XYZ file of N, CA and C in Angstrom:
363
model
N 128.600 69.092 110.424
C 129.697 69.910 109.943
C 130.747 70.173 111.029
N 130.541 69.696 112.246
C 131.468 70.004 113.326
C 132.782 69.243 113.144
N 133.866 69.983 113.177
C 135.200 69.404 113.186
C 135.967 70.037 114.340
N 137.078 69.446 114.693
C 137.838 69.913 115.851
C 138.191 71.403 115.771
N 138.615 71.882 114.618
C 138.981 73.293 114.454
C 137.791 74.201 114.753
N 136.594 73.750 114.380
C 135.403 74.550 114.632
C 135.184 74.748 116.128
N 135.483 73.712 116.913
C 135.318 73.839 118.354
C 136.304 74.846 118.934
N 137.502 74.896 118.378
C 138.495 75.878 118.824
C 138.006 77.286 118.501
N 137.553 77.501 117.290
C 137.091 78.837 116.903
C 135.808 79.202 117.648
N 134.995 78.213 117.940
C 133.772 78.451 118.713
C 134.128 79.037 120.082
N 135.097 78.440 120.757
C 135.513 78.932 122.071
C 136.221 80.282 121.973
N 137.089 80.426 120.987
C 137.811 81.692 120.809
C 136.837 82.850 120.587
N 135.854 82.637 119.725
C 134.927 83.728 119.411
C 133.975 84.014 120.568
N 133.625 82.982 121.322
C 132.768 83.192 122.498
C 133.510 84.036 123.540
N 134.738 83.643 123.838
C 135.527 84.389 124.823
C 135.838 85.806 124.339
N 136.075 85.948 123.046
C 136.305 87.270 122.465
C 135.055 88.140 122.632
N 133.897 87.574 122.372
C 132.639 88.323 122.518
C 132.452 88.801 123.953
N 132.802 87.971 124.910
C 132.680 88.374 126.318
C 133.589 89.568 126.617
N 134.786 89.561 126.055
C 135.693 90.696 126.267
C 135.176 91.953 125.555
N 134.546 91.764 124.423
C 133.948 92.895 123.703
C 132.797 93.489 124.522
N 132.008 92.643 125.162
C 130.918 93.132 126.018
C 131.498 93.967 127.160
N 132.585 93.510 127.745
C 133.226 94.290 128.819
C 133.751 95.627 128.287
N 134.322 95.610 127.089
C 134.779 96.857 126.470
C 133.593 97.785 126.226
N 132.486 97.241 125.750
C 131.266 98.022 125.518
C 130.828 98.717 126.813
N 130.792 97.959 127.901
C 130.384 98.542 129.185
C 131.316 99.687 129.591
N 132.608 99.477 129.395
C 133.587 100.521 129.704
C 133.323 101.772 128.870
N 133.087 101.583 127.589
C 132.841 102.721 126.698
C 131.562 103.464 127.078
N 130.525 102.720 127.426
C 129.263 103.350 127.843
C 129.477 104.167 129.119
N 130.222 103.599 130.064
C 130.519 104.330 131.305
C 131.255 105.639 131.016
N 132.020 105.646 129.937
C 132.767 106.839 129.543
C 132.052 107.646 128.459
N 130.779 107.389 128.319
C 129.889 108.153 127.436
C 130.259 108.098 125.955
N 130.748 106.970 125.521
C 130.993 106.760 124.087
C 129.897 105.819 123.595
N 128.861 106.393 122.995
C 127.669 105.619 122.652
C 127.656 105.097 121.221
N 128.245 105.792 120.296
C 128.171 105.392 118.885
C 129.119 104.232 118.588
N 130.413 104.440 118.819
C 131.386 103.384 118.532
C 131.161 102.156 119.409
N 130.691 102.379 120.631
C 130.453 101.245 121.532
C 129.407 100.299 120.953
N 128.360 100.842 120.366
C 127.316 99.989 119.772
C 127.832 99.268 118.532
N 128.652 99.956 117.756
C 129.212 99.341 116.544
C 130.069 98.133 116.900
N 130.955 98.320 117.873
C 131.870 97.232 118.216
C 131.143 96.109 118.950
N 130.126 96.444 119.719
C 129.328 95.401 120.380
C 128.635 94.534 119.336
N 128.041 95.172 118.339
C 127.316 94.432 117.309
C 128.250 93.523 116.516
N 129.329 94.093 115.998
C 130.222 93.282 115.156
C 131.008 92.264 115.978
N 131.453 92.652 117.161
C 132.279 91.765 117.979
C 131.553 90.552 118.519
N 130.256 90.694 118.784
C 129.482 89.545 119.267
C 128.901 88.737 118.112
N 128.804 89.341 116.961
C 128.260 88.659 115.783
C 129.197 87.581 115.248
N 130.490 87.731 115.487
C 131.463 86.750 114.983
C 131.105 85.364 115.499
N 131.014 85.235 116.800
C 130.714 83.942 117.411
C 129.335 83.425 117.060
N 128.368 84.328 116.949
C 127.012 83.910 116.576
C 127.010 83.282 115.190
N 127.765 83.855 114.277
C 127.843 83.294 112.921
C 128.644 81.998 112.883
N 129.647 81.880 113.730
C 130.376 80.610 113.836
C 129.425 79.525 114.328
N 128.614 79.843 115.328
C 127.624 78.881 115.835
C 126.664 78.459 114.726
N 126.196 79.421 113.950
C 125.307 79.090 112.832
C 126.020 78.207 111.818
N 127.283 78.491 111.561
C 128.052 77.690 110.602
C 128.176 76.250 111.077
N 128.408 76.067 112.356
C 128.552 74.719 112.904
C 127.271 73.914 112.702
N 126.139 74.588 112.717
C 124.851 73.911 112.517
C 124.400 73.933 111.055
N 125.299 74.275 110.160
C 124.950 74.401 108.738
C 124.436 73.084 108.166
N 123.567 73.208 107.165
C 122.972 72.035 106.527
C 123.824 71.506 105.381
N 124.782 72.303 104.941
C 125.643 71.878 103.836
C 126.984 72.598 103.951
N 127.956 72.121 103.191
C 129.260 72.798 103.179
C 129.129 74.208 102.608
N 128.267 74.362 101.618
C 128.049 75.684 101.022
C 127.508 76.657 102.074
N 126.538 76.206 102.856
C 125.961 77.019 103.927
C 127.016 77.312 104.995
N 127.814 76.296 105.335
C 128.887 76.451 106.315
C 129.857 77.549 105.871
N 130.292 77.476 104.631
C 131.238 78.460 104.097
C 130.620 79.859 104.102
N 129.357 79.957 103.726
C 128.683 81.264 103.701
C 128.641 81.888 105.096
N 128.306 81.090 106.102
C 128.247 81.611 107.479
C 129.636 81.992 107.985
N 130.631 81.190 107.619
C 131.990 81.504 108.050
C 132.491 82.783 107.377
N 132.072 83.015 106.135
C 132.434 84.275 105.470
C 131.810 85.471 106.195
N 130.592 85.306 106.661
C 129.957 86.394 107.426
C 130.738 86.637 108.715
N 131.117 85.554 109.395
C 131.919 85.681 110.619
C 133.237 86.395 110.322
N 133.847 86.059 109.197
C 135.105 86.697 108.794
C 134.915 88.196 108.578
N 133.846 88.564 107.894
C 133.580 89.991 107.649
C 133.357 90.738 108.963
N 132.631 90.112 109.885
C 132.382 90.742 111.186
C 133.683 90.889 111.974
N 134.556 89.894 111.877
C 135.848 89.964 112.573
C 136.695 91.107 112.015
N 136.682 91.253 110.709
C 137.449 92.335 110.085
C 136.863 93.700 110.480
N 135.546 93.790 110.522
C 134.915 95.046 110.940
C 135.268 95.365 112.392
N 135.241 94.357 113.239
C 135.587 94.559 114.646
C 137.015 95.063 114.779
N 137.917 94.487 114.016
C 139.305 94.933 114.030
C 139.399 96.402 113.625
N 138.601 96.797 112.652
C 138.553 98.198 112.206
C 138.142 99.120 113.360
N 137.055 98.759 114.072
C 136.585 99.593 115.183
C 137.620 99.638 116.301
N 138.297 98.521 116.550
C 139.343 98.504 117.574
C 140.473 99.462 117.208
N 140.829 99.489 115.945
C 141.874 100.411 115.488
C 141.447 101.865 115.696
N 140.200 102.171 115.373
C 139.691 103.547 115.568
C 139.734 103.916 117.052
N 139.228 103.014 117.899
C 139.218 103.284 119.339
C 140.632 103.510 119.863
N 141.568 102.753 119.346
C 142.963 102.898 119.759
C 143.560 104.206 119.237
N 143.407 104.450 117.966
C 144.026 105.627 117.347
C 143.453 106.942 117.863
N 142.208 106.912 118.304
C 141.571 108.128 118.824
C 141.602 108.191 120.349
N 142.376 107.298 120.963
C 142.624 107.306 122.417
C 141.365 107.172 123.279
N 140.415 106.364 122.830
C 139.233 106.102 123.645
C 139.552 105.131 124.778
N 140.514 104.258 124.537
C 140.861 103.198 125.480
C 142.379 103.080 125.521
N 142.912 102.625 126.666
C 144.352 102.420 126.787
C 144.837 101.458 125.709
N 145.976 101.781 125.153
C 146.548 100.975 124.073
C 146.720 99.518 124.481
N 147.162 99.254 125.705
C 147.401 97.868 126.129
C 146.118 97.046 126.096
N 145.020 97.635 126.493
C 143.740 96.916 126.489
C 143.294 96.618 125.054
N 143.431 97.589 124.185
C 143.020 97.429 122.793
C 143.964 96.498 122.044
N 145.262 96.583 122.321
C 146.237 95.738 121.615
C 145.900 94.263 121.770
N 145.554 93.850 122.980
C 145.193 92.447 123.201
C 143.987 92.055 122.362
N 142.980 92.902 122.336
C 141.784 92.618 121.537
C 142.097 92.637 120.046
N 142.920 93.588 119.613
C 143.304 93.638 118.193
C 144.057 92.377 117.793
N 145.004 91.956 118.623
C 145.758 90.735 118.328
C 144.842 89.518 118.283
N 143.908 89.477 119.202
C 142.961 88.364 119.226
C 142.070 88.377 117.986
N 141.640 89.550 117.573
C 140.795 89.628 116.375
C 141.577 89.191 115.141
N 142.847 89.546 115.074
C 143.686 89.118 113.945
C 143.842 87.598 113.948
N 144.029 87.020 115.125
C 144.135 85.563 115.233
C 142.834 84.895 114.782
N 141.703 85.447 115.194
C 140.400 84.910 114.790
C 140.245 85.000 113.273
N 140.633 86.121 112.696
C 140.565 86.292 111.237
C 141.383 85.209 110.542
N 142.582 84.957 111.040
C 143.445 83.935 110.436
C 142.838 82.539 110.544
N 142.282 82.212 111.704
C 141.696 80.878 111.897
C 140.476 80.702 111.002
N 139.600 81.694 110.967
C 138.401 81.592 110.126
C 138.796 81.486 108.656
N 139.766 82.276 108.229
C 140.242 82.201 106.843
C 140.747 80.802 106.527
N 141.496 80.228 107.443
C 142.021 78.871 107.260
C 140.892 77.844 107.175
N 139.887 77.988 108.022
C 138.736 77.071 108.003
C 138.019 77.164 106.660
N 137.807 78.378 106.189
C 137.121 78.574 104.902
C 137.914 77.917 103.776
N 139.211 78.173 103.737
C 140.045 77.614 102.662
C 140.059 76.091 102.692
N 140.206 75.510 103.870
C 140.253 74.042 103.943
C 138.901 73.430 103.607
N 137.822 74.086 103.992
C 136.485 73.578 103.660
C 136.234 73.680 102.162
N 136.688 74.766 101.548
C 136.536 74.905 100.095
C 137.312 73.818 99.355
N 138.500 73.482 99.847
C 139.283 72.406 99.226
C 138.549 71.074 99.333
N 137.983 70.803 100.513
C 137.222 69.561 100.724
C 136.013 69.519 99.800
N 135.371 70.662 99.668
C 134.171 70.756 98.831
C 134.505 70.485 97.369
N 135.672 70.943 96.940
C 136.073 70.789 95.540
C 136.640 69.406 95.222
N 136.941 68.638 96.249
C 137.493 67.284 96.020
C 136.409 66.234 95.977
């Protein structure tokens, strides 16, 4: 199931997860334990589900895993917005992560749509 776009999203989500881990550490140092765990879980899950999708046994399985990655990306964006709006982290740091999460959402959505078209043809 590996295609060139998948390799791009694989790298994007891996690098995004690393930045989320750094954000988690920052939040823990500042004694924010609840939201930090939420964003760590959802933010690192995106790439894990992309990896599972790449190893999918069928297009149906691939699409299902990519949908999970999409949901996790949207959830991560939600937590980033909360952290920003409640001033847990500097806006500049969060803005970059929010923009990156939006880009990931767009790429995953595009992958799902193009795979569904291929599946239907």
